[in-house]
Short mmCIF file of C-alpha atoms and ligand atoms in Angstrom, two decimals:
data_model
loop_
_atom_site.label_atom_id
_atom_site.label_comp_id
_atom_site.label_asym_id
_atom_site.label_seq_id
_atom_site.Cartn_x
_atom_site.Cartn_y
_atom_site.Cartn_z
CA MET U 1395 11.22 3.75 -17.42
CA THR U 1396 9.58 3.79 -13.99
CA ASP U 1397 11.20 2.40 -10.85
CA PHE U 1398 7.98 0.71 -9.68
CA PHE U 1399 9.25 -2.80 -10.40
CA ALA U 1400 12.91 -1.98 -9.70
CA ASN U 1401 14.88 -4.97 -8.41
CA ILE U 1402 12.40 -7.51 -9.83
CA ALA U 1403 14.10 -9.51 -12.57
CA PRO U 1404 12.26 -11.30 -15.40
CA ILE U 1405 10.63 -14.46 -14.05
CA ALA U 1406 12.36 -17.68 -15.04
CA PHE U 1407 11.19 -21.29 -15.04
CA GLU U 1408 13.16 -23.08 -12.31
CA GLY U 1409 11.22 -26.35 -12.01
CA ALA U 1410 8.98 -27.90 -9.36
CA ASP U 1411 11.71 -28.08 -6.71
CA SER U 1412 12.42 -24.34 -6.74
CA THR U 1413 11.66 -22.44 -3.51
CA ASN U 1414 12.07 -19.03 -5.16
CA PRO U 1415 8.71 -17.23 -4.74
CA LEU U 1416 9.37 -15.24 -7.93
CA ALA U 1417 10.09 -18.19 -10.23
CA PHE U 1418 7.85 -20.41 -12.32
CA ARG U 1419 7.77 -23.96 -10.96
CA HIS U 1420 5.34 -25.36 -13.58
CA TYR U 1421 4.84 -22.72 -16.28
CA ASN U 1422 7.52 -23.46 -18.83
CA PRO U 1423 6.40 -21.67 -22.03
CA ASP U 1424 8.38 -23.92 -24.39
CA GLU U 1425 7.40 -27.23 -22.79
CA VAL U 1426 5.34 -29.27 -25.25
CA VAL U 1427 2.01 -30.58 -23.96
CA MET U 1428 -0.13 -32.68 -26.33
CA GLY U 1429 1.97 -31.54 -29.28
CA LYS U 1430 1.77 -27.81 -28.55
CA ARG U 1431 3.89 -25.35 -26.54
CA MET U 1432 2.45 -24.55 -23.12
CA GLU U 1433 2.43 -20.83 -23.93
CA ASP U 1434 0.37 -21.53 -27.07
CA HIS U 1435 -2.15 -23.61 -25.11
CA LEU U 1436 -2.68 -21.21 -22.22
CA ARG U 1437 -2.33 -17.87 -24.03
CA PHE U 1438 -2.10 -15.88 -20.79
CA ALA U 1439 -3.31 -12.29 -20.67
CA ILE U 1440 -2.97 -9.63 -17.98
CA ALA U 1441 -5.98 -7.40 -17.28
CA TYR U 1442 -5.00 -3.73 -17.26
CA TRP U 1443 -7.94 -2.73 -15.07
CA HIS U 1444 -7.32 -4.80 -11.95
CA SER U 1445 -3.53 -4.60 -12.07
CA PHE U 1446 -3.13 -0.92 -12.91
CA ALA U 1447 -6.43 1.00 -12.77
CA TRP U 1448 -7.95 -0.40 -9.55
CA GLU U 1449 -6.77 1.53 -6.48
CA GLY U 1450 -7.64 -0.92 -3.70
CA GLY U 1451 -11.08 0.38 -2.74
CA ASP U 1452 -14.01 -1.70 -1.53
CA PRO U 1453 -17.60 -0.78 -0.54
CA PHE U 1454 -16.39 0.23 2.93
CA GLY U 1455 -13.17 2.09 2.20
CA GLY U 1456 -11.26 3.88 -0.49
CA GLN U 1457 -7.85 3.68 -2.02
CA THR U 1458 -5.15 1.62 -0.29
CA PHE U 1459 -2.60 1.45 -3.12
CA GLU U 1460 -0.11 4.22 -3.81
CA ARG U 1461 1.24 4.03 -7.35
CA PRO U 1462 3.49 6.33 -9.37
CA TRP U 1463 0.62 6.74 -11.88
CA HIS U 1464 -1.81 8.27 -9.36
CA PRO U 1465 -3.88 10.37 -9.77
CA GLN U 1466 -5.24 8.68 -12.90
CA ASP U 1467 -7.03 11.70 -14.37
CA GLN U 1468 -3.98 13.07 -16.22
CA MET U 1469 -2.49 12.14 -19.58
CA ALA U 1470 1.01 12.33 -18.07
CA THR U 1471 0.17 9.70 -15.46
CA ALA U 1472 -1.63 7.55 -18.07
CA LYS U 1473 1.74 7.24 -19.81
CA ILE U 1474 3.54 6.40 -16.55
CA LYS U 1475 0.87 3.72 -15.98
CA ALA U 1476 1.52 2.35 -19.46
CA ASP U 1477 5.28 2.37 -18.82
CA ALA U 1478 4.80 0.36 -15.62
CA ALA U 1479 2.34 -2.02 -17.29
CA PHE U 1480 4.74 -2.89 -20.09
CA GLU U 1481 7.56 -3.26 -17.56
CA MET U 1482 5.39 -5.86 -15.80
CA PHE U 1483 4.71 -7.60 -19.14
CA ASP U 1484 8.49 -7.77 -19.66
CA ILE U 1485 8.97 -9.30 -16.20
CA LEU U 1486 6.23 -11.94 -16.57
CA GLY U 1487 6.67 -12.68 -20.27
CA GLN U 1488 2.98 -13.49 -20.76
CA PRO U 1489 1.99 -13.19 -24.43
CA TYR U 1490 -1.16 -11.01 -24.11
CA PHE U 1491 -2.91 -8.19 -22.24
CA CYS U 1492 -6.43 -6.72 -22.22
CA TRP U 1493 -7.96 -3.30 -21.53
CA HIS U 1494 -11.11 -1.24 -21.21
CA ASP U 1495 -10.97 2.27 -22.68
CA ALA U 1496 -11.51 3.75 -19.22
CA ASP U 1497 -8.52 1.88 -17.73
CA ILE U 1498 -5.98 3.40 -20.02
CA ARG U 1499 -7.06 7.00 -20.65
CA PRO U 1500 -8.33 9.81 -18.44
CA GLU U 1501 -11.99 10.74 -18.99
CA GLY U 1502 -12.27 14.05 -20.84
CA ASP U 1503 -14.86 16.81 -20.52
CA SER U 1504 -16.54 15.61 -23.72
CA PHE U 1505 -16.75 12.46 -25.84
CA ALA U 1506 -14.30 14.03 -28.30
CA GLU U 1507 -11.76 14.84 -25.58
CA SER U 1508 -12.01 11.33 -24.08
CA LEU U 1509 -11.46 9.90 -27.56
CA LYS U 1510 -8.43 12.13 -28.14
CA ASN U 1511 -6.91 10.88 -24.87
CA PHE U 1512 -7.76 7.28 -25.75
CA GLU U 1513 -6.23 7.47 -29.23
CA ALA U 1514 -3.04 9.01 -27.83
CA VAL U 1515 -2.64 6.14 -25.35
CA ILE U 1516 -3.42 3.55 -28.04
CA ASP U 1517 -0.63 5.06 -30.17
CA TYR U 1518 1.66 4.93 -27.13
CA PHE U 1519 0.76 1.22 -26.68
CA GLY U 1520 1.44 0.65 -30.37
CA GLU U 1521 4.96 2.03 -30.02
CA LYS U 1522 5.64 -0.19 -27.01
CA MET U 1523 4.18 -3.29 -28.69
CA SER U 1524 6.32 -2.76 -31.80
CA SER U 1525 9.48 -3.59 -29.83
CA ARG U 1526 8.03 -6.51 -27.87
CA ASP U 1527 6.26 -9.86 -28.37
CA VAL U 1528 3.29 -8.90 -26.20
CA LYS U 1529 -0.04 -8.75 -28.07
CA LEU U 1530 -3.61 -7.66 -27.39
CA LEU U 1531 -5.92 -10.56 -26.53
CA TRP U 1532 -8.95 -8.27 -26.44
CA GLY U 1533 -10.20 -4.78 -25.99
CA THR U 1534 -13.49 -3.74 -24.45
CA ALA U 1535 -15.49 -0.66 -23.48
CA ASN U 1536 -16.23 0.22 -19.87
CA MET U 1537 -19.93 1.05 -20.05
CA PHE U 1538 -20.74 0.62 -16.38
CA SER U 1539 -18.58 2.95 -14.22
CA HIS U 1540 -19.50 6.49 -15.31
CA ARG U 1541 -22.88 7.78 -14.08
CA ARG U 1542 -24.17 8.04 -17.67
CA TRP U 1543 -24.39 4.23 -17.72
CA MET U 1544 -26.26 3.87 -14.42
CA SER U 1545 -29.42 2.61 -16.17
CA GLY U 1546 -27.61 0.53 -18.76
CA ALA U 1547 -25.75 1.03 -22.04
CA SER U 1548 -27.57 -0.56 -25.00
CA THR U 1549 -30.51 -1.36 -22.67
CA ASN U 1550 -30.81 2.20 -21.34
CA PRO U 1551 -34.33 3.67 -21.42
CA ASP U 1552 -32.76 6.82 -22.95
CA PRO U 1553 -31.99 6.38 -26.68
CA ASP U 1554 -29.20 8.97 -26.38
CA VAL U 1555 -27.29 6.58 -24.12
CA PHE U 1556 -27.78 3.79 -26.70
CA ALA U 1557 -26.19 6.13 -29.26
CA TYR U 1558 -23.34 7.10 -26.88
CA SER U 1559 -22.74 3.38 -26.24
CA ALA U 1560 -22.61 2.65 -29.98
CA ALA U 1561 -20.12 5.49 -30.50
CA THR U 1562 -18.00 4.23 -27.60
CA VAL U 1563 -17.90 0.62 -28.84
CA LYS U 1564 -16.97 1.83 -32.33
CA THR U 1565 -13.91 3.62 -30.93
CA CYS U 1566 -12.89 0.57 -28.87
CA MET U 1567 -13.29 -1.77 -31.86
CA ASP U 1568 -11.22 0.63 -33.99
CA ALA U 1569 -8.48 0.63 -31.35
CA THR U 1570 -8.61 -3.15 -30.98
CA LEU U 1571 -8.19 -3.52 -34.75
CA LYS U 1572 -5.36 -0.98 -34.80
CA LEU U 1573 -3.40 -2.92 -32.15
CA GLY U 1574 -4.00 -6.27 -33.85
CA GLY U 1575 -6.32 -7.53 -31.09
CA GLU U 1576 -7.56 -11.10 -31.48
CA ASN U 1577 -11.02 -10.64 -29.90
CA TYR U 1578 -13.43 -7.92 -28.84
CA VAL U 1579 -15.41 -8.41 -25.60
CA LEU U 1580 -18.73 -7.04 -24.38
CA TRP U 1581 -19.54 -7.38 -20.70
CA GLY U 1582 -22.75 -5.64 -19.73
CA GLY U 1583 -22.53 -4.95 -16.02
CA ARG U 1584 -25.49 -2.57 -16.21
CA GLU U 1585 -27.33 -4.45 -18.98
CA GLY U 1586 -30.03 -5.70 -16.66
CA TYR U 1587 -32.26 -4.17 -14.03
CA GLU U 1588 -32.63 -3.17 -10.42
CA THR U 1589 -36.43 -3.56 -10.37
CA LEU U 1590 -38.98 -4.80 -12.90
CA LEU U 1591 -41.27 -2.01 -11.67
CA ASN U 1592 -39.41 0.44 -13.93
CA THR U 1593 -38.11 -1.99 -16.58
CA ASP U 1594 -39.56 -3.08 -19.93
CA MET U 1595 -37.52 -6.26 -20.23
CA GLY U 1596 -38.68 -7.33 -23.69
CA ARG U 1597 -37.86 -3.92 -25.15
CA GLU U 1598 -34.45 -3.85 -23.47
CA LEU U 1599 -33.58 -7.33 -24.78
CA ASP U 1600 -34.60 -6.28 -28.31
CA HIS U 1601 -32.34 -3.21 -28.02
CA MET U 1602 -29.44 -5.31 -26.75
CA GLY U 1603 -29.95 -7.74 -29.65
CA ARG U 1604 -30.02 -4.89 -32.16
CA PHE U 1605 -26.90 -3.35 -30.60
CA LEU U 1606 -24.95 -6.62 -30.83
CA ASN U 1607 -26.00 -6.99 -34.46
CA MET U 1608 -24.60 -3.49 -35.11
CA VAL U 1609 -21.33 -4.57 -33.46
CA VAL U 1610 -21.11 -7.65 -35.70
CA ASP U 1611 -21.94 -5.57 -38.80
CA TYR U 1612 -19.19 -3.10 -37.88
CA LYS U 1613 -16.70 -5.92 -37.31
CA HIS U 1614 -17.25 -7.06 -40.90
CA LYS U 1615 -17.28 -3.50 -42.23
CA ILE U 1616 -13.81 -2.70 -40.85
CA GLY U 1617 -12.35 -6.12 -41.63
CA PHE U 1618 -11.78 -7.18 -38.05
CA THR U 1619 -11.11 -10.92 -38.22
CA GLY U 1620 -11.06 -11.52 -34.47
CA THR U 1621 -13.91 -12.98 -32.46
CA ILE U 1622 -16.72 -11.00 -30.84
CA LEU U 1623 -17.22 -12.31 -27.29
CA VAL U 1624 -19.98 -11.78 -24.75
CA GLU U 1625 -19.13 -12.35 -21.07
CA PRO U 1626 -21.90 -13.94 -18.99
CA LYS U 1627 -22.47 -12.84 -15.38
CA PRO U 1628 -25.71 -13.24 -13.41
CA GLN U 1629 -25.64 -10.10 -11.24
CA GLU U 1630 -23.37 -7.47 -9.63
CA PRO U 1631 -23.44 -4.59 -10.27
CA SER U 1632 -27.04 -4.93 -11.54
CA LYS U 1633 -29.42 -6.97 -9.41
CA HIS U 1634 -30.16 -9.11 -12.48
CA GLN U 1635 -28.06 -9.13 -15.64
CA TYR U 1636 -29.44 -10.33 -18.96
CA ASP U 1637 -26.23 -12.24 -19.83
CA TYR U 1638 -26.87 -14.50 -16.83
CA ASP U 1639 -24.84 -17.58 -17.81
CA ALA U 1640 -23.67 -19.52 -20.86
CA ALA U 1641 -27.03 -21.13 -21.56
CA THR U 1642 -28.92 -17.84 -21.21
CA CYS U 1643 -26.46 -16.08 -23.52
CA PHE U 1644 -26.82 -18.81 -26.14
CA GLY U 1645 -30.60 -18.44 -26.11
CA PHE U 1646 -30.16 -14.67 -26.55
CA LEU U 1647 -27.68 -15.09 -29.42
CA GLN U 1648 -29.98 -17.56 -31.16
CA LYS U 1649 -33.04 -15.31 -30.80
CA TYR U 1650 -31.18 -12.41 -32.43
CA GLY U 1651 -29.49 -14.54 -35.11
CA LEU U 1652 -25.96 -14.24 -33.72
CA GLU U 1653 -25.10 -17.78 -32.60
CA ASN U 1654 -22.65 -18.21 -35.48
CA GLU U 1655 -21.07 -14.76 -35.06
CA VAL U 1656 -20.54 -14.35 -31.32
CA LYS U 1657 -18.86 -16.62 -28.79
CA LEU U 1658 -18.53 -16.46 -25.01
CA ASN U 1659 -15.82 -15.26 -22.64
CA LEU U 1660 -16.44 -17.38 -19.55
CA GLU U 1661 -15.21 -16.40 -16.10
CA GLN U 1662 -14.84 -18.80 -13.20
CA GLY U 1663 -16.06 -16.22 -10.66
CA HIS U 1664 -19.15 -15.46 -12.72
CA ALA U 1665 -19.89 -19.19 -13.01
CA ILE U 1666 -19.78 -19.42 -9.21
CA LEU U 1667 -22.09 -16.39 -8.86
CA ALA U 1668 -24.55 -18.13 -11.21
CA GLY U 1669 -24.53 -21.22 -9.01
CA HIS U 1670 -22.48 -23.25 -11.49
CA SER U 1671 -19.02 -24.78 -11.55
CA PHE U 1672 -16.56 -23.39 -14.08
CA GLU U 1673 -16.49 -26.70 -15.94
CA HIS U 1674 -20.28 -26.60 -16.19
CA GLU U 1675 -20.11 -23.27 -18.00
CA ILE U 1676 -17.27 -24.46 -20.26
CA ALA U 1677 -19.02 -27.77 -21.03
CA THR U 1678 -22.26 -25.89 -21.81
CA ALA U 1679 -20.44 -23.55 -24.19
CA THR U 1680 -18.58 -26.38 -25.93
CA ALA U 1681 -21.81 -28.40 -26.30
CA LEU U 1682 -23.45 -25.34 -27.92
CA GLY U 1683 -20.38 -24.47 -30.02
CA VAL U 1684 -19.75 -21.03 -28.48
CA LEU U 1685 -16.64 -21.37 -26.30
CA GLY U 1686 -14.37 -18.41 -27.03
CA SER U 1687 -12.07 -17.44 -24.19
CA ILE U 1688 -11.82 -17.57 -20.39
CA ASP U 1689 -11.25 -15.24 -17.46
CA MET U 1690 -9.40 -17.37 -14.90
CA ASN U 1691 -10.26 -15.74 -11.61
CA ARG U 1692 -12.16 -17.28 -8.75
CA ASN U 1693 -14.61 -16.01 -6.20
CA ASP U 1694 -14.54 -16.60 -2.49
CA TYR U 1695 -16.95 -19.47 -1.77
CA GLN U 1696 -18.05 -17.99 1.56
CA SER U 1697 -18.53 -14.26 0.89
CA GLY U 1698 -20.86 -14.52 -2.11
CA TRP U 1699 -19.17 -11.51 -3.73
CA ASP U 1700 -17.39 -11.29 -7.05
CA THR U 1701 -13.96 -11.16 -5.41
CA ASP U 1702 -11.86 -11.68 -8.57
CA GLN U 1703 -9.07 -13.59 -6.86
CA PHE U 1704 -6.18 -15.30 -8.58
CA PRO U 1705 -6.74 -19.05 -9.10
CA ASN U 1706 -5.25 -21.34 -6.45
CA ASN U 1707 -7.12 -24.64 -6.78
CA VAL U 1708 -5.45 -27.15 -9.11
CA PRO U 1709 -8.35 -29.66 -9.30
CA GLU U 1710 -10.81 -26.91 -10.34
CA VAL U 1711 -8.42 -25.49 -12.91
CA ALA U 1712 -7.56 -28.97 -14.24
CA LEU U 1713 -11.22 -29.79 -14.93
CA ALA U 1714 -11.68 -26.44 -16.69
CA TYR U 1715 -8.74 -27.08 -19.02
CA TYR U 1716 -9.88 -30.69 -19.49
CA HIS U 1717 -13.06 -29.45 -21.16
CA ILE U 1718 -11.18 -26.77 -23.12
CA LEU U 1719 -8.65 -29.32 -24.44
CA ARG U 1720 -11.42 -31.79 -25.32
CA ASP U 1721 -12.99 -28.97 -27.36
CA GLY U 1722 -9.72 -28.61 -29.29
CA GLY U 1723 -8.20 -25.81 -27.19
CA PHE U 1724 -8.33 -22.07 -27.77
CA SER U 1725 -8.35 -20.54 -31.24
CA THR U 1726 -8.46 -16.74 -30.81
CA GLY U 1727 -9.21 -17.03 -27.08
CA GLY U 1728 -6.90 -17.36 -24.11
CA THR U 1729 -6.58 -17.32 -20.33
CA ASN U 1730 -7.10 -13.80 -18.98
CA PHE U 1731 -6.42 -13.05 -15.34
CA ASP U 1732 -9.39 -10.80 -14.60
CA ALA U 1733 -7.99 -10.96 -11.08
CA LYS U 1734 -6.93 -8.42 -8.52
CA LEU U 1735 -4.81 -8.32 -5.42
CA ARG U 1736 -6.37 -8.17 -1.98
CA ARG U 1737 -6.42 -4.52 -0.89
CA GLN U 1738 -3.81 -5.17 1.80
CA SER U 1739 -1.34 -6.45 -0.82
CA LEU U 1740 0.35 -3.11 -1.37
CA ASP U 1741 3.64 -3.94 -3.01
CA ALA U 1742 4.86 -4.30 -6.58
CA GLU U 1743 6.15 -7.72 -5.55
CA ASP U 1744 2.60 -8.76 -4.59
CA LEU U 1745 1.40 -7.94 -8.11
CA ILE U 1746 4.14 -10.03 -9.70
CA ALA U 1747 3.82 -12.93 -7.25
CA ALA U 1748 0.04 -13.08 -7.79
CA HIS U 1749 0.50 -13.54 -11.53
CA VAL U 1750 3.39 -15.99 -11.12
CA GLY U 1751 1.21 -18.13 -8.85
CA GLY U 1752 -1.80 -17.91 -11.16
CA MET U 1753 0.25 -18.87 -14.19
CA ASP U 1754 1.79 -21.79 -12.30
CA ILE U 1755 -1.60 -23.08 -11.11
CA CYS U 1756 -2.90 -22.94 -14.68
CA ALA U 1757 0.19 -24.75 -15.96
CA ARG U 1758 -0.31 -27.50 -13.37
CA GLY U 1759 -3.99 -27.71 -14.32
CA LEU U 1760 -3.17 -27.89 -18.02
CA LYS U 1761 -0.62 -30.66 -17.49
CA ALA U 1762 -3.09 -32.63 -15.36
CA ALA U 1763 -5.83 -32.16 -17.96
CA ALA U 1764 -3.52 -33.28 -20.75
CA ALA U 1765 -2.45 -36.33 -18.74
CA MET U 1766 -6.11 -37.31 -18.24
CA ILE U 1767 -6.81 -36.93 -21.94
CA GLU U 1768 -3.72 -38.90 -22.94
CA ASP U 1769 -4.59 -41.64 -20.43
CA GLY U 1770 -8.12 -41.71 -21.84
CA GLY U 1771 -9.81 -43.00 -18.68
CA LEU U 1772 -12.66 -40.49 -18.63
CA ASP U 1773 -13.34 -40.88 -22.35
CA ALA U 1774 -13.34 -44.67 -21.98
CA ALA U 1775 -15.82 -44.40 -19.10
CA LEU U 1776 -18.08 -42.17 -21.21
CA SER U 1777 -17.91 -44.54 -24.19
CA GLU U 1778 -18.83 -47.45 -21.95
CA ARG U 1779 -21.69 -45.55 -20.29
CA TYR U 1780 -23.25 -44.49 -23.58
CA ALA U 1781 -22.37 -47.67 -25.53
CA GLY U 1782 -26.06 -48.57 -25.92
CA TRP U 1783 -26.51 -45.56 -28.19
CA ASP U 1784 -23.86 -46.92 -30.58
CA THR U 1785 -25.83 -50.12 -31.23
CA ASP U 1786 -28.26 -50.37 -34.15
CA ALA U 1787 -31.15 -50.67 -31.70
CA GLY U 1788 -30.02 -47.55 -29.84
CA LYS U 1789 -29.59 -45.51 -33.03
CA ALA U 1790 -33.03 -46.65 -34.27
CA MET U 1791 -34.69 -45.25 -31.13
CA LEU U 1792 -33.87 -41.70 -32.16
CA ASN U 1793 -35.55 -42.24 -35.53
CA THR U 1794 -38.84 -43.71 -34.48
CA ASP U 1795 -41.97 -42.54 -32.64
CA LEU U 1796 -43.77 -42.94 -29.35
CA ASP U 1797 -46.12 -45.68 -30.65
CA THR U 1798 -43.25 -47.90 -31.84
CA LEU U 1799 -41.34 -47.46 -28.59
CA PHE U 1800 -44.53 -48.14 -26.61
CA ASN U 1801 -45.05 -51.42 -28.45
CA GLN U 1802 -41.45 -52.54 -27.83
CA VAL U 1803 -41.62 -51.74 -24.14
CA HIS U 1804 -45.16 -53.10 -23.69
CA SER U 1805 -44.26 -56.40 -25.35
CA GLY U 1806 -41.33 -56.80 -22.96
CA SER U 1807 -38.62 -56.73 -25.63
CA ILE U 1808 -37.18 -53.61 -23.94
CA ALA U 1809 -36.66 -53.72 -20.17
CA PRO U 1810 -34.23 -51.17 -18.59
CA ALA U 1811 -31.61 -52.52 -16.18
CA PRO U 1812 -29.96 -49.76 -14.03
CA LYS U 1813 -26.16 -49.59 -14.04
CA SER U 1814 -23.79 -47.78 -11.69
CA GLY U 1815 -22.83 -44.21 -12.58
CA ARG U 1816 -19.43 -44.92 -10.94
CA GLN U 1817 -19.06 -41.31 -9.69
CA GLU U 1818 -16.71 -42.06 -6.78
CA ILE U 1819 -14.54 -44.30 -8.97
CA LEU U 1820 -14.24 -41.44 -11.51
CA GLU U 1821 -13.49 -38.87 -8.79
CA ASN U 1822 -10.74 -41.17 -7.50
CA TYR U 1823 -9.44 -41.43 -11.06
CA VAL U 1824 -9.21 -37.61 -11.40
CA ASN U 1825 -7.36 -37.44 -8.08
CA ARG U 1826 -4.57 -39.55 -9.56
CA PHE U 1827 -3.78 -36.66 -11.91
CA VAL U 1828 -4.31 -33.50 -9.82
MN1 MN W 2046 -14.27 -11.00 -16.43
#
């Protein structure tokens, strides 16, 4: 036991009228929405890295947080960090968490020593999980922080780094399997370039494709039944990252024969960095059949940085869940808060309140999305707008050729008549629910 969260009781659902800042006003895990418990829809996960490994630094200043598990380069403090993390899981009652290897274990002097540290912490997690309901949503390897990854992991010009990356991912997949994880994520922060002057892009993409095929082969070899997920992001830390957005990732997966093996972990902040809305990325992934999981953390719209803030905008969140629910909801995926406090938010209470607020915003968004689906207004508007394609004449157009269509149009038997897109009416409709 640590005393980091002393005096903070488990968070209870108190209803929308509650003024208690440490109570859920909307997130009621057992409340049934569209025939399913809210907890089972949202599948919340806490990110170990931002909540426990990040120390409050930014490009202009170092650590602002003081935690009982600092410094983080010792096995003893890794265990105190784990104790505090599971105490927070007990307080929030969210069903899942996520980690990178580097968040949970101190780096050793060699690969073997780092692995020994990692395996010891994974065993420590296993003990803690055996007496709780909390599960692992996904594990992942941090292949961007240490200087060895500065020129990439699987896309590194040095084949030795490719090998080191493969060995690292193997250990993280083994640990994910051991803890019963439901997905394995790859985010390639350095899988891209700083300048094309020193980069052979075609070769790097081929290496990344080969690497991901090795990951999928290993998944089947060890009997991991979870989902392999790639997380798109356009840039930062690299100037340009190959996994730019959902559409780019799908093209990559298809080129390397992985579109039926790998799905996407979409993040709201990364969508914003790519110049998209979150619902655009989700709708793209659902249209292409590769929606896997989401990271529900926003960026600041003014700064242009990847600020990883907790969600606080119900209409945005509602439209995201609308597209997720229309796709049938999550299977192995969930809602991960890849979100961190502001560096002035020093207290344990800030960490709890941030997650309480994020979970409540998502619950409100989910309820609004479900209400829109149950009302059916948007679906009815779509059916009406595309009704021409359900007629025999409309269907026939997709099975003919340019000459036939030319003759129909030239003879005057087809003459388009523009109709309103009704955008403002539909925006007003959404505002009834959010
Ligand atoms: Mn993320």
